[in-house]
Structure formats: C-alpha cells, structure tokens
XYZ file of C-alpha atoms in Angstrom:
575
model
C 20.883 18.211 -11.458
C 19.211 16.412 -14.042
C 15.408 16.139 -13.085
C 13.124 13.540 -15.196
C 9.513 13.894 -15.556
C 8.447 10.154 -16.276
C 6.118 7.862 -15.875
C 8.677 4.972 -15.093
C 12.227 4.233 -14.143
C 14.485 1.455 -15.127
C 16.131 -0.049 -12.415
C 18.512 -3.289 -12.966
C 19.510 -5.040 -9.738
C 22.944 -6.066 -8.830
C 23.566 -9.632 -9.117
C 26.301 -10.620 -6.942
C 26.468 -11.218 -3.117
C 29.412 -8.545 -3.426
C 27.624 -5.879 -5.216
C 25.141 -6.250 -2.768
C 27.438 -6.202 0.647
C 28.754 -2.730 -0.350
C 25.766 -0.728 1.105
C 27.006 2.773 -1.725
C 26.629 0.349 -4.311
C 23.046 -0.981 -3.490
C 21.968 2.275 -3.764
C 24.036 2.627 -7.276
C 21.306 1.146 -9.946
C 21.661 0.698 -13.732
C 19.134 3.179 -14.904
C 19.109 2.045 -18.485
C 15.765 1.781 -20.844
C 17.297 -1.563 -22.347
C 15.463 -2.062 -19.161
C 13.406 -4.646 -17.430
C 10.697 -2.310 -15.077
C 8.427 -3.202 -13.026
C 5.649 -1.270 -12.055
C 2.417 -2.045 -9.638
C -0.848 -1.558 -11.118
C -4.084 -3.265 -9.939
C -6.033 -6.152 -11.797
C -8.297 -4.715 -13.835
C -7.306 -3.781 -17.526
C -7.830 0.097 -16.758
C -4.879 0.137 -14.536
C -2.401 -0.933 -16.475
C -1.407 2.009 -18.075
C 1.371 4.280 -16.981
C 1.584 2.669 -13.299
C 4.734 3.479 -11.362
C 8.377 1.459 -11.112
C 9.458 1.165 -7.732
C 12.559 1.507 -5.807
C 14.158 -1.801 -5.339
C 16.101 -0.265 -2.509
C 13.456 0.408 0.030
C 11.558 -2.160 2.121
C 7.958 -2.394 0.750
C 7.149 -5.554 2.768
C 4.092 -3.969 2.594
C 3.076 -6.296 5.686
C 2.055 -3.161 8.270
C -1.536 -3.880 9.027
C -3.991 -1.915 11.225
C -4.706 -3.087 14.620
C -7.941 -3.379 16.135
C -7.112 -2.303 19.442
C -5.434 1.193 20.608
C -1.838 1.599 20.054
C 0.695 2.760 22.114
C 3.469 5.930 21.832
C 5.987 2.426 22.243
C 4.014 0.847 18.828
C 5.300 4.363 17.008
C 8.781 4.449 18.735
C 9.710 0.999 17.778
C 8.321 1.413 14.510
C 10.158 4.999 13.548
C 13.417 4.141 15.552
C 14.257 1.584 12.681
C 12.714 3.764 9.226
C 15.561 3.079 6.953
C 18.067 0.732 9.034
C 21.957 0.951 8.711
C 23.105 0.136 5.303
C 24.778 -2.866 6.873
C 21.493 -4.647 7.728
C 19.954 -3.154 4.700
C 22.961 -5.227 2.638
C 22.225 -8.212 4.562
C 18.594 -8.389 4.127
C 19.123 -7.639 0.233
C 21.941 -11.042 0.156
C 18.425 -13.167 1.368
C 16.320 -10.943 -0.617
C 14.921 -11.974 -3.882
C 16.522 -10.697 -6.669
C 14.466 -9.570 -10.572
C 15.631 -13.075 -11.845
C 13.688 -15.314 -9.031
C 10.609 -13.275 -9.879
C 10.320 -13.719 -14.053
C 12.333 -10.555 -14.385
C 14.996 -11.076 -17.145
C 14.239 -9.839 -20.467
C 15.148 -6.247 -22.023
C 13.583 -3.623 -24.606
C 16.449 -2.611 -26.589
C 19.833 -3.315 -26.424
C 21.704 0.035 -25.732
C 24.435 0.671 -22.687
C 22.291 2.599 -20.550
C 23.662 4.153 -17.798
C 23.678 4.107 -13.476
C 22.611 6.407 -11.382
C 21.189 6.883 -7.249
C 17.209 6.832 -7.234
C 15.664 7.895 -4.377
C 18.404 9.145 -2.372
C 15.972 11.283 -0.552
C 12.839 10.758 -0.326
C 11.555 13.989 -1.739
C 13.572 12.896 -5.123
C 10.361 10.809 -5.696
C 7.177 12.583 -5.962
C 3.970 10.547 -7.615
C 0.557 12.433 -8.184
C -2.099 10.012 -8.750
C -4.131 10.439 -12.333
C -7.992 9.410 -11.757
C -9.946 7.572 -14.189
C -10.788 10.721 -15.669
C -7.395 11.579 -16.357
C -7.824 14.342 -13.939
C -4.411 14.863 -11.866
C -4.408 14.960 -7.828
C -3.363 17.826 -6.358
C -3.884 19.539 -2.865
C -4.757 22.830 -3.320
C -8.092 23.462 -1.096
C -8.257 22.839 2.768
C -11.875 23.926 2.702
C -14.448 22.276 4.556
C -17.784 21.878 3.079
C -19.996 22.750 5.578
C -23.997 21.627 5.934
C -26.929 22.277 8.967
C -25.050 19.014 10.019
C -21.631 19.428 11.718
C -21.040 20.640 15.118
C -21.622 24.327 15.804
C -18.916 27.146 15.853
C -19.199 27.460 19.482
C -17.493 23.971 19.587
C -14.504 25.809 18.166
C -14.630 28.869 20.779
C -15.743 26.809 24.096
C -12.469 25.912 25.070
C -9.378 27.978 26.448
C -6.144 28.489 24.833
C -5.084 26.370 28.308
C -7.327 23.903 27.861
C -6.463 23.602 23.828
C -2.941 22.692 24.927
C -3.384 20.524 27.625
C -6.080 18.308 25.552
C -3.450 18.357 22.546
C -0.614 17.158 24.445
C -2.594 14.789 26.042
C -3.782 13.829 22.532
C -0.631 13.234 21.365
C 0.706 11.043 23.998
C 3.192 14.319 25.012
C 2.774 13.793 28.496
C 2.434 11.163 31.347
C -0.844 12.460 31.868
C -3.815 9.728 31.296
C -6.700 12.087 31.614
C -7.271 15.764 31.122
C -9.744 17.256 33.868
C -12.076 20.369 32.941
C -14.028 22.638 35.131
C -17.437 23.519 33.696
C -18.174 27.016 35.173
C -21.446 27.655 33.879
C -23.044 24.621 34.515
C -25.935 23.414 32.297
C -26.707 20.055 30.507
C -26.437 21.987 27.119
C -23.041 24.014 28.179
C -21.604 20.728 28.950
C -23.031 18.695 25.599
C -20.897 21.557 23.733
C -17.917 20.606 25.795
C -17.808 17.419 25.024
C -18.412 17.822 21.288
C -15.583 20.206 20.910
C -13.214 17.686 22.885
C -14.217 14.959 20.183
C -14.502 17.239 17.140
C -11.146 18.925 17.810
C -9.032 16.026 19.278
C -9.862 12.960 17.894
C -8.486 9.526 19.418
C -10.495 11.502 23.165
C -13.261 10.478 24.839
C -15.230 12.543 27.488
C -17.233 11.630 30.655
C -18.814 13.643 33.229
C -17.915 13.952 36.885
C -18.648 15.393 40.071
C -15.674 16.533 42.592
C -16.432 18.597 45.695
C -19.910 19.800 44.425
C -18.016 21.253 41.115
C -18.524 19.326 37.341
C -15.985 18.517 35.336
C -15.596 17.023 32.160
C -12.807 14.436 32.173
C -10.579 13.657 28.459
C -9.013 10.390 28.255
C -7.562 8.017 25.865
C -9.964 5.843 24.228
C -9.205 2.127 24.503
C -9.862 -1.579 23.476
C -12.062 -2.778 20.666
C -15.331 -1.006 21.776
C -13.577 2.585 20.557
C -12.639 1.389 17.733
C -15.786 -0.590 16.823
C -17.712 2.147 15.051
C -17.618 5.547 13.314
C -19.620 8.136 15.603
C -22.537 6.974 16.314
C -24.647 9.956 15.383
C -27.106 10.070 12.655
C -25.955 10.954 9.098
C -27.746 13.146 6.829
C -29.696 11.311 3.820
C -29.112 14.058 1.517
C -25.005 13.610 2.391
C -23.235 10.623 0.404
C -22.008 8.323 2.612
C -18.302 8.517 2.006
C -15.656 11.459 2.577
C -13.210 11.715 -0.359
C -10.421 13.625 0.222
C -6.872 13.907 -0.994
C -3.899 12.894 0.902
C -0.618 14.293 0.641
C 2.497 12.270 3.119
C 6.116 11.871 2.710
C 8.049 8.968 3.583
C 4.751 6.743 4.649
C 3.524 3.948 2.521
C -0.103 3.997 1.897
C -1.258 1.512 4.555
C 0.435 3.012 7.097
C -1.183 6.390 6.533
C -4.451 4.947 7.141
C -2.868 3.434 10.089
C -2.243 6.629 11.836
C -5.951 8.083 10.393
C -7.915 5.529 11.357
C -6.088 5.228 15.021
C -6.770 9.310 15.643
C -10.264 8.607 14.264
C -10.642 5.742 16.847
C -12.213 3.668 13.575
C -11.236 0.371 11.765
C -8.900 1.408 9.186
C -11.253 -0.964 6.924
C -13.485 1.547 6.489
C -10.653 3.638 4.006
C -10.717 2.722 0.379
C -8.281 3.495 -2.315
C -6.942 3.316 -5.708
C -3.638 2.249 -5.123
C -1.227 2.001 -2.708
C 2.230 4.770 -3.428
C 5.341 4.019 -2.186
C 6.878 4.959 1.311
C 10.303 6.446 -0.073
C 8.441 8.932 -1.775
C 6.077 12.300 -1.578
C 2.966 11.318 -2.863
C -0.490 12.744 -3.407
C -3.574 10.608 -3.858
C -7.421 10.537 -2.964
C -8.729 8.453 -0.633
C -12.494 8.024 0.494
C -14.107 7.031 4.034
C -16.972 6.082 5.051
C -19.045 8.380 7.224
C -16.476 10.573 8.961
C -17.089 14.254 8.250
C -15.188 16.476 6.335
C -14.766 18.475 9.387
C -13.248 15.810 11.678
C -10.920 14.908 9.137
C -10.059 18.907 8.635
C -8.778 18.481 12.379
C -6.174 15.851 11.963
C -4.159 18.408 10.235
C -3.253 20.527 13.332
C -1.775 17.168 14.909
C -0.522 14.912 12.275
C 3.110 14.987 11.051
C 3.946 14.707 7.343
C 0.452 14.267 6.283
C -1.909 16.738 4.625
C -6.034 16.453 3.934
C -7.852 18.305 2.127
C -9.948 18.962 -0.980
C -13.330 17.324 1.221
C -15.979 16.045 -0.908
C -18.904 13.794 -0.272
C -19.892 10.885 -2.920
C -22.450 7.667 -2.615
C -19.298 5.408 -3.712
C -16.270 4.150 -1.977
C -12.877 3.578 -4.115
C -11.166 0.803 -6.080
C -8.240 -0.869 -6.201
C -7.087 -0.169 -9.538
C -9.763 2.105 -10.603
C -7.293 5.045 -11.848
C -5.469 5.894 -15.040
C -2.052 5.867 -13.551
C 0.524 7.832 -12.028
C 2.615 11.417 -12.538
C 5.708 11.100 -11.894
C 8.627 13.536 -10.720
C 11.567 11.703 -10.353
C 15.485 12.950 -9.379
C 18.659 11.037 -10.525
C 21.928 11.556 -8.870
C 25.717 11.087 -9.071
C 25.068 9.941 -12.258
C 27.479 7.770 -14.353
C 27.404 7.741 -18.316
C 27.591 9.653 -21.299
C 25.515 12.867 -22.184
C 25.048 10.379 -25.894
C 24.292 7.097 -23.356
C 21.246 9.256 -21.163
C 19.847 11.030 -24.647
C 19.854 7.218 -26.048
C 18.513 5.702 -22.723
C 15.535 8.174 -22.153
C 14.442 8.189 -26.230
C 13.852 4.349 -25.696
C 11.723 5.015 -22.635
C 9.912 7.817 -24.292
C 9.628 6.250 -28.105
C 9.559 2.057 -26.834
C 8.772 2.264 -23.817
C 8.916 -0.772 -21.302
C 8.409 -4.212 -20.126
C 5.156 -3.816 -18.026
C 6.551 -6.154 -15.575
C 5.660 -6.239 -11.672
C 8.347 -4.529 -9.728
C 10.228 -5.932 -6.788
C 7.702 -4.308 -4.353
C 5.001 -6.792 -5.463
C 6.979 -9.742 -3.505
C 8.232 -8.631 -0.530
C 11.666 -8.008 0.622
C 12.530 -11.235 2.942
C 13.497 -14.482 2.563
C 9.849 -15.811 1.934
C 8.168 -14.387 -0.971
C 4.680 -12.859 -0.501
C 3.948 -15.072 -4.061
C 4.657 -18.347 -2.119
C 2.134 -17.276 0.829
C -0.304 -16.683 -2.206
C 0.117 -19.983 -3.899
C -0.428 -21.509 -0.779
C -3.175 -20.257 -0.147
C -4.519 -20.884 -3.821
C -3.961 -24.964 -3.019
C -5.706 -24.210 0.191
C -2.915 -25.512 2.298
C -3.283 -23.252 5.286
C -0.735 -25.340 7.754
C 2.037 -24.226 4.946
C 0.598 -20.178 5.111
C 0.799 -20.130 8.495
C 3.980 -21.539 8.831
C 5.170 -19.455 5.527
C 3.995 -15.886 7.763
C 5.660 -17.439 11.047
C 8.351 -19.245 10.484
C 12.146 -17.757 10.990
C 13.748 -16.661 7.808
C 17.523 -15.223 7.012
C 18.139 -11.876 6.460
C 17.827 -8.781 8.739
C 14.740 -8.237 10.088
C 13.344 -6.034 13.142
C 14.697 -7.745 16.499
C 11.310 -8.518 18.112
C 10.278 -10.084 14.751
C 13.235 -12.087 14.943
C 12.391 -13.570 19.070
C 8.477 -13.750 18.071
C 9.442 -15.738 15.143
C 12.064 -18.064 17.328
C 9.039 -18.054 20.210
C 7.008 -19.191 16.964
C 9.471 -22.178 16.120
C 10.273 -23.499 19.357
C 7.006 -23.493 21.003
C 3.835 -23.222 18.493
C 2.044 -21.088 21.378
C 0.345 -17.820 19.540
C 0.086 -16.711 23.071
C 3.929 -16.866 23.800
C 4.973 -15.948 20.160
C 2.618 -12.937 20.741
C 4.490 -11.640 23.847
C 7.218 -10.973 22.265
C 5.603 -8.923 19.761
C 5.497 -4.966 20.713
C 4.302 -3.419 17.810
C 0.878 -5.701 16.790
C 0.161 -4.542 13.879
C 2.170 -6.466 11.466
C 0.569 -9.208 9.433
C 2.557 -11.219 12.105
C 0.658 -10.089 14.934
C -2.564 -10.292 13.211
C -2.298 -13.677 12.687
C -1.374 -14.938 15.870
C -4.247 -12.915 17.679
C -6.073 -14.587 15.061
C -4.782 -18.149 16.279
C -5.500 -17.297 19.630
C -8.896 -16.329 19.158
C -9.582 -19.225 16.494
C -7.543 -22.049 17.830
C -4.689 -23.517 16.161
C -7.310 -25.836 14.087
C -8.773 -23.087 12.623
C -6.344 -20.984 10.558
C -8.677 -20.370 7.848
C -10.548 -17.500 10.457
C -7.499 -16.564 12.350
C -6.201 -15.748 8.548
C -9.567 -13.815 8.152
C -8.550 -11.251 10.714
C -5.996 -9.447 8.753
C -7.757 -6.809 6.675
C -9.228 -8.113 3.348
C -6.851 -5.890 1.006
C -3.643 -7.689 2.555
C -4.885 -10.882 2.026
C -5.692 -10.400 -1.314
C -2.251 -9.088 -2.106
C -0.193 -12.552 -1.448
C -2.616 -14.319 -4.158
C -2.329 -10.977 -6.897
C 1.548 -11.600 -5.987
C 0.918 -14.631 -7.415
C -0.532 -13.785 -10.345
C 1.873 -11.241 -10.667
C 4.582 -13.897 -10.327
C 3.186 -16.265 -13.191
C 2.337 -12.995 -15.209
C 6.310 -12.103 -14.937
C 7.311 -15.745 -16.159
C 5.363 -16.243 -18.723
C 5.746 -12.334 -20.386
C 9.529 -12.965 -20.570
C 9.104 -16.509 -22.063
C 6.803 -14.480 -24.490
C 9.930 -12.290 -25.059
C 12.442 -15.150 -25.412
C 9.902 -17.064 -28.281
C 8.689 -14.321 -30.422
C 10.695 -10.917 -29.784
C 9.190 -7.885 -29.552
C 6.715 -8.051 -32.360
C 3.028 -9.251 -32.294
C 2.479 -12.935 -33.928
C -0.953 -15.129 -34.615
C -2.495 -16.232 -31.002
C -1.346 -13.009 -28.796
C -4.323 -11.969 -27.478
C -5.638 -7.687 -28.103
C -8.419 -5.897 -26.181
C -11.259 -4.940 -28.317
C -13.223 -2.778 -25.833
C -13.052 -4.637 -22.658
C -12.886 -7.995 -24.414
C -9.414 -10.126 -24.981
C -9.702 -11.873 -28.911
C -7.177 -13.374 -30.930
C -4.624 -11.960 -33.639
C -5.544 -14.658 -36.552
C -2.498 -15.233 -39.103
C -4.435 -12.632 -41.817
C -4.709 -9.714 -39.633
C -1.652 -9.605 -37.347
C 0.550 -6.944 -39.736
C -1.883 -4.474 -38.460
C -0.884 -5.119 -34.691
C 2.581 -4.097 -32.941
C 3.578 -5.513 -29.826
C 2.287 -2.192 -28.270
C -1.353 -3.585 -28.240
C -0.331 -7.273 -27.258
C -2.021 -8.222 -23.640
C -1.340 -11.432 -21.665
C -3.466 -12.521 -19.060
C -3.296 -12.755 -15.504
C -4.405 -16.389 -14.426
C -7.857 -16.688 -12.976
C -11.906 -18.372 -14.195
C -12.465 -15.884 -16.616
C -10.059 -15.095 -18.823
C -8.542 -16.768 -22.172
C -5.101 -17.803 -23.034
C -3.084 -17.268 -26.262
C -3.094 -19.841 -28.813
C 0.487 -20.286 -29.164
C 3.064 -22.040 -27.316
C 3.127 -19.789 -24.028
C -1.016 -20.419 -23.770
C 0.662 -24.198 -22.940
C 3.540 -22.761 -20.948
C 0.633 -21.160 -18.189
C -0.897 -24.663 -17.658
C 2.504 -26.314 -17.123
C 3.472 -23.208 -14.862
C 0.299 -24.450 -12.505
C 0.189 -27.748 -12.555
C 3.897 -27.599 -11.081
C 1.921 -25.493 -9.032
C -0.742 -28.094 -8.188
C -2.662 -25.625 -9.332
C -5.750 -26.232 -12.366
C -5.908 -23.571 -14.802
C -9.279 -24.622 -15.680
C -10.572 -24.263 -12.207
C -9.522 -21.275 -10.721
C -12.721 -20.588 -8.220
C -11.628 -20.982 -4.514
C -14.333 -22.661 -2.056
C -13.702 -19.631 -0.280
C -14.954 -16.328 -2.270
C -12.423 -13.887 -1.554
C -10.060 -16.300 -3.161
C -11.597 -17.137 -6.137
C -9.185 -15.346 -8.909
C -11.142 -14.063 -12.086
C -8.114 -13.350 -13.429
C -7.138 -10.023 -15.592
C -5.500 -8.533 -18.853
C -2.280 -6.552 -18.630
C -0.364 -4.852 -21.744
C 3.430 -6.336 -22.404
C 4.657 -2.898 -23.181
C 4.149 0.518 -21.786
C 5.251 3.643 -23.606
C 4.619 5.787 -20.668
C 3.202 9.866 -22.024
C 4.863 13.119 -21.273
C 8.322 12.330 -21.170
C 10.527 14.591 -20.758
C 13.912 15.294 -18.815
C-alpha cells in the first residue's frame, strides 16, 4: 500500500457526463502533480501556507447549521440514514454539480502524465492534524482535567448509583421512550439534594433537574431540556476571575465535518453552538484532530461528553483569555492513503518530485463552492450587490441534482407557495441553512430578509461572500498563468512583512514565482500593475460589483480583502 505523507493532493475531475454516471469511476481521480489543487485556507496571509486539498468526491455543502432549539433522535436519524448516499444519486448530483472549470480551475504546474488513483476510499485513508501558528502540531494525548477550588465536588461523581448512572444515560441519549428519569432522595436535606442535582448536570449534560414531592417522599426528576430558554446561556454560575474565559481543547472525530461536531457539542451542552471558535474547518471524509476553544464551559463538563459521544474525542483542557480565528494557524499535516492505483513506478516518482520540488497551484478546492446546482459563490455575490430577493430565492429555490428528499418537498413547498411556514413543515431536520432561513422569514416577515438572513450563524454567512472571493481569486490566478507562465514579471505583487509591494522591472530576477501573491478582492488591498490588475475590475463590474468600493452598508459584509501565494511547495514530503 503506498502511504503519502503530504501536505496536498492533486485531484483532476472527470469531465464528461459519462465519466461521471459510472459511480467506480467518480471515485477514480487523476492524482497527477501537473496538477491543478485546491486547498481551503482562511483570509488572512498567515493561512495560506500548506492548507489542505480536498476530496472532490464527498459532499462538503458545508450548509449544516446549528439550531437554536432542541433536536430530536428523528433530526440524527434522518441525518445519518443518508451519510454517503448510493453511488447512483452520488453520480447524479455530480452531472448538476460544478465541475474545476466553472470555478477558475484550469491551469497546471508541469506537464508530466501523472497518474490515477482512489482517495479517500475510507475515511480513515485521510487523516489531517492541524499545525498552530506556532508550528506546534495537534495531537490528543492528555484527557486530564485541570482542576481549581471551582468545579463541582467529588461527591458529585459518587452520589449516584450504578442504577441510577444507567437510567440517566439512556435517558440522556434518547435510548428509551422514557421522558423523565425519577430519583428518590433518601437522606433528605437541602444540601444532599443541591449535590444531586449538580451531579445530574455535571455528568449528563443536555438534563435538567427539578424537585418534587410524591406521597410525602422527594424526588429529583431528570428531563430533557427544551426550547430556546435551555439553550440561551452557558450555566449560569459565576466564573472565576483568575480562570480565562475560554476552554481550549483538542478535538479528535472521524467522518464529521467541523460544523457538525459543534453541532452535537453544543446540543449536549444545551448552549448556542456560537459560542465555539476555530481555526478552520477539516473535512468530514476524514480523521482529523484540531483545537477548538469555548467560552465558559469547564474543562470538566466537557471531560464528560466523552463517556456519551460517538466518534469524537476531547481532551488536552486548557484555559486562555482569547477565543480562536478563522485562519489563524500555519496549516495542516497530512496522512493521506492512495489505492488501486494506476501508473508507472517512473510516472508516481515523477508525479510526487513535482509536488515535493514545485509544488502547486494554491487554488480553492471544490469544497469552497458547494456541491449543488447553485454555487455558494453566486449566494455570495448576491449578497455583495445587496440583492437579498435573489439570496433568498438562490438558498430556496429547487435545483437539479440529488438532494435529501425533504429538501427536495420543502424546496417545491418553497416554489409553489412562498409560505416559510408551509415550506418549513416539510422540513424535519432544521438545522440546515434552509431551515434557518425560513424560521428567519417567519420571524422577520417576508419584507425583511436582511434579519431573517441574520439568523444563520455569522461564520456561514461569511462563507458564501469568501466563496466569492475565492471564485474571482481562482479566475484571475489562472489568467495569471495563461499571460505570464510560471515565472515572476514587473507588477506581481510580494509580501514584505505583512505588506503587498510591487516587483519593479530592475529587481524582478531576484523573485521566482514562489513568492508571487495575488489578492483577494476587498477595501484594502492593491492590485498588480499589469494586465490581470485590469482583468479584476472587468471581473466585477460584470459583477455589478466596484472594485474601488468594496465596504458593505452592512459591516459583516464589508470585504477587506486578503493576499494569497500562487504556488505552494508544501514541506515534509515524503511517500
């Protein structure tokens, strides 16, 4: 089995409706270093580096978004009966999926045969360790709490029976048809049952607890918490001033994409998921390991979760004053398996000394623009010319392709009848952008999308106008390619420090294309001074778009714009 440490694969996507229909040769991708890859980094010019290509054979739709209210065992059924799909449907969403060529995606490194290969067959073919900004690999390796005057006391942990343990788990877990667990307090005193209910909380999160009297005898009585008032805040208790006020652990899942890990966290924590901060988001076909930070839940609750969560593990608890940011890492360690693989032993040496000496085009991958029929970059442009009728209707409307059945009705509902109510009905599983939305509609009115828009978390929203940005970056990088080759000329633009200048005419032999950056559009940034610094303002204005005024009336959406290398030799290579 050949097994290639890397920090990026090539992937080149087939082209033809009839490559596409056969569901083995989907999966079959040219794995060749003359290759086009795309990768997913954040916007800021530290996260460029060494960011990870992605699968362009999973669905990264990337459109699961936490819901504000509880969610039911049915939200996770419906959700897990349809992970992967049957490669039919998967072959027929692919014919009305986009393809590398509708997204700027066309130019190549070198010019060698490469070879094919299956990426990802399984998902533990894929594994991604996340570098921090001080180049500092994540690993899980410590499921120690830290422990302060603070957290609960170890009688919490000893209070309740073996019996009771079970009941309250299965009831935790939705195992039963049970709605409430019932618990006799024998020794009855105010301070007996205080520790009662704290170990119920501590040791089962997504419970509640009340008090109760039957026949003369107390009992404490577990139940689901429900509605918006559970989820409205963290614990209400105080929180130490000498504590920081945010939780970093690591995370380690398989098979889950980022967002829909802090899905399932913040639904057992009975918190918004808004509260969770990141660096990046890691793919869902994949075992990954990352750090994530929250804001004032203790080490110790989170310790919990991993007695009752499935393919996720926390650990490595410390406490900091800061939160995380998108894009604030160094990049990504990959460990990536290639099968059934097609080509010379001369054709994979050649292929993976181009990746490790040349490198790669630092384009966006595939997962940046959503697998449908409506690219996420069209949803971000229209938001950009703050035409909200047309991102409504973009998120709404029915679109070819396979999609999830209830999508398919809601969107119909959607179509015939304009009535979020109705459209929402036929909507099981909320938490889609989809959902959001249309709750968002009905609690806004249909005259005020700009708020019912505003209810789907602020890192979603902001990822259909970066897919826009992404989507110009792609163009214009391979019309780069296609005018001056892979070599740097006068105009590119460098980083000196932080700072984008000029290559002038005398000083661009000491430059290689290796330190040539192009910008990502947005207020502050410059363009080059060459023919592709014109191509970006034509690119907008068919856009209806001003390159010179790139501030939104509404802040979130104001684009500052970025700096991104063409060309990323990735480190470490070897296979």
């Amino acid at each position: 089995m050949e097994t290639v440490e890397m920090n990026s694969v090539s992937l080149k996507r087939p082209r033809s409706e009839d490559d596409v229909a056969n569901a083995d040769e989907i999966k079959r991708q040219k794995i060749s270093e003359k290759s086009k890859t795309g990768n997913d980094s954040g916007q800021s010019v530290e996260t460029v580096t060494d960011q990870p290509d992605k699968s362009l054979l999973e669905d990264t739709k990337n459109e699961i978004i936490p819901n504000e209210e509880s969610e039911e065992q049915e939200d996770e059924e419906l959700e897990d009966s349809d992970e992967d799909g049957d490669p039919e449907s998967f072959a027929d969403m692919m014919k009305h999926g986009l393809t590398e060529s509708d997204v700027g995606i066309t130019k190549f490194v070198s010019s060698h045969k490469g070879f094919s290969g299956i990426l990802k067959e399984r998902y533990s073919d894929f594994v991604v360790h996340e570098i921090g900004k001080d180049g500092r690999v994540s690993h899980l390796d410590d499921f120690s709490v830290p422990v302060d005057d603070e957290d609960p006391s170890e009688e919490t942990f000893t209070v309740l029976s073996d019996e009771d343990k079970q009941r309250l788990e299965e009831l935790q877990l939705l195992k039963n048809k049970e709605t409430s667990v019932a618990i006799e307090v024998i020794e009855d005193t105010k301070e007996k049952r205080t520790v009662i209910h704290q170990a119920v909380k501590s040791l089962f999160p997504g419970l509640e607890t009340k008090t109760e009297d039957r026949d003369g005898k107390k009992y404490i009585i577990a139940y689901h918490a429900a509605g918006k008032k559970a989820l409205a805040n963290p614990r209400k208790h105080s929180w130490p001033k000498s504590r920081g006020s945010y939780c970093h652990f690591v995370l380690y899942k398989e098979n889950k994409d980022t967002m829909d890990a802090i899905n399932v966290l913040s639904k057992f924590l009975r918190v918004k998921p808004n509260i969770f901060s990141y660096m990046g988001t890691k793919d869902k076909r994949a075992i990954t390991v990352q750090e994530i930070a929250v804001l004032r839940i203790t080490a110790q609750r989170l310790a919990h979760l991993n007695k009752c969560l499935m393919n996720f593990k926390l650990g490595n608890f410390s406490y900091k004053n800061h939160p995380l940011k998108l894009g604030e890492l160094q990049g990504n360690h990959f460990t990536v398996v290639l099968r059934n693989i097609t080509g010379t032993d001369d054709q994979i040496e050649q292929a993976m000394h181009s990746l490790r000496e040349i490198g790669f085009i630092n384009y966006y991958g595939m997962q940046r623009f959503g697998t449908t029929a409506v690219p996420t970059y069209q949803i971000g442009r229209a938001i950009l010319q703050n035409n909200w009728n047309e991102v409504m209707d973009l998120i709404l409307k029915p679109r070819p392709g396979a999609e999830k059945g209830y999508l398919v009705k809601c969107r119909e509902e959607w179509a015939k009848t304009k009535d979020p109510a109705a459209a929402l009905k036929k909507l099981p599983v909320k938490r889609c952008v989809e959902g959001q939305l249309l709750r968002g509609l009905l609690k806004y009115g249909m005259k005020n999308i700009i708020s019912a828009f505003g209810i789907i978390p602020r890192n979603n929203r902001l990822m259909y106008i970066h897919s826009y940005q992404s989507y110009v970056w792609n163009n214009m990088v391979s019309k780069r390619i296609e005018e001056y080759g892979l070599r740097a000329v006068p105009g590119d633009l460098t980083l000196k420090g932080a700072t984008a200048v000029h290559i002038e005419e005398g000083d661009v032999d000491n430059y290689t294309i290796h330190d040539v950056v192009m910008p990502l559009p947005g207020f502050d940034v410059i363009y080059p001074k060459h023919k592709i610094g014109e191509a970006y303002k034509e690119m907008l204005v068919a856009d209806n778009l001003d390159i010179n005024n790139m501030r939104h009336k509404i802040r979130d959406y104001s684009l500052s714009g970025a700096y991104r290398k063409i060309i990323i030799r990735p480190q470490n290579v070897n296979w």
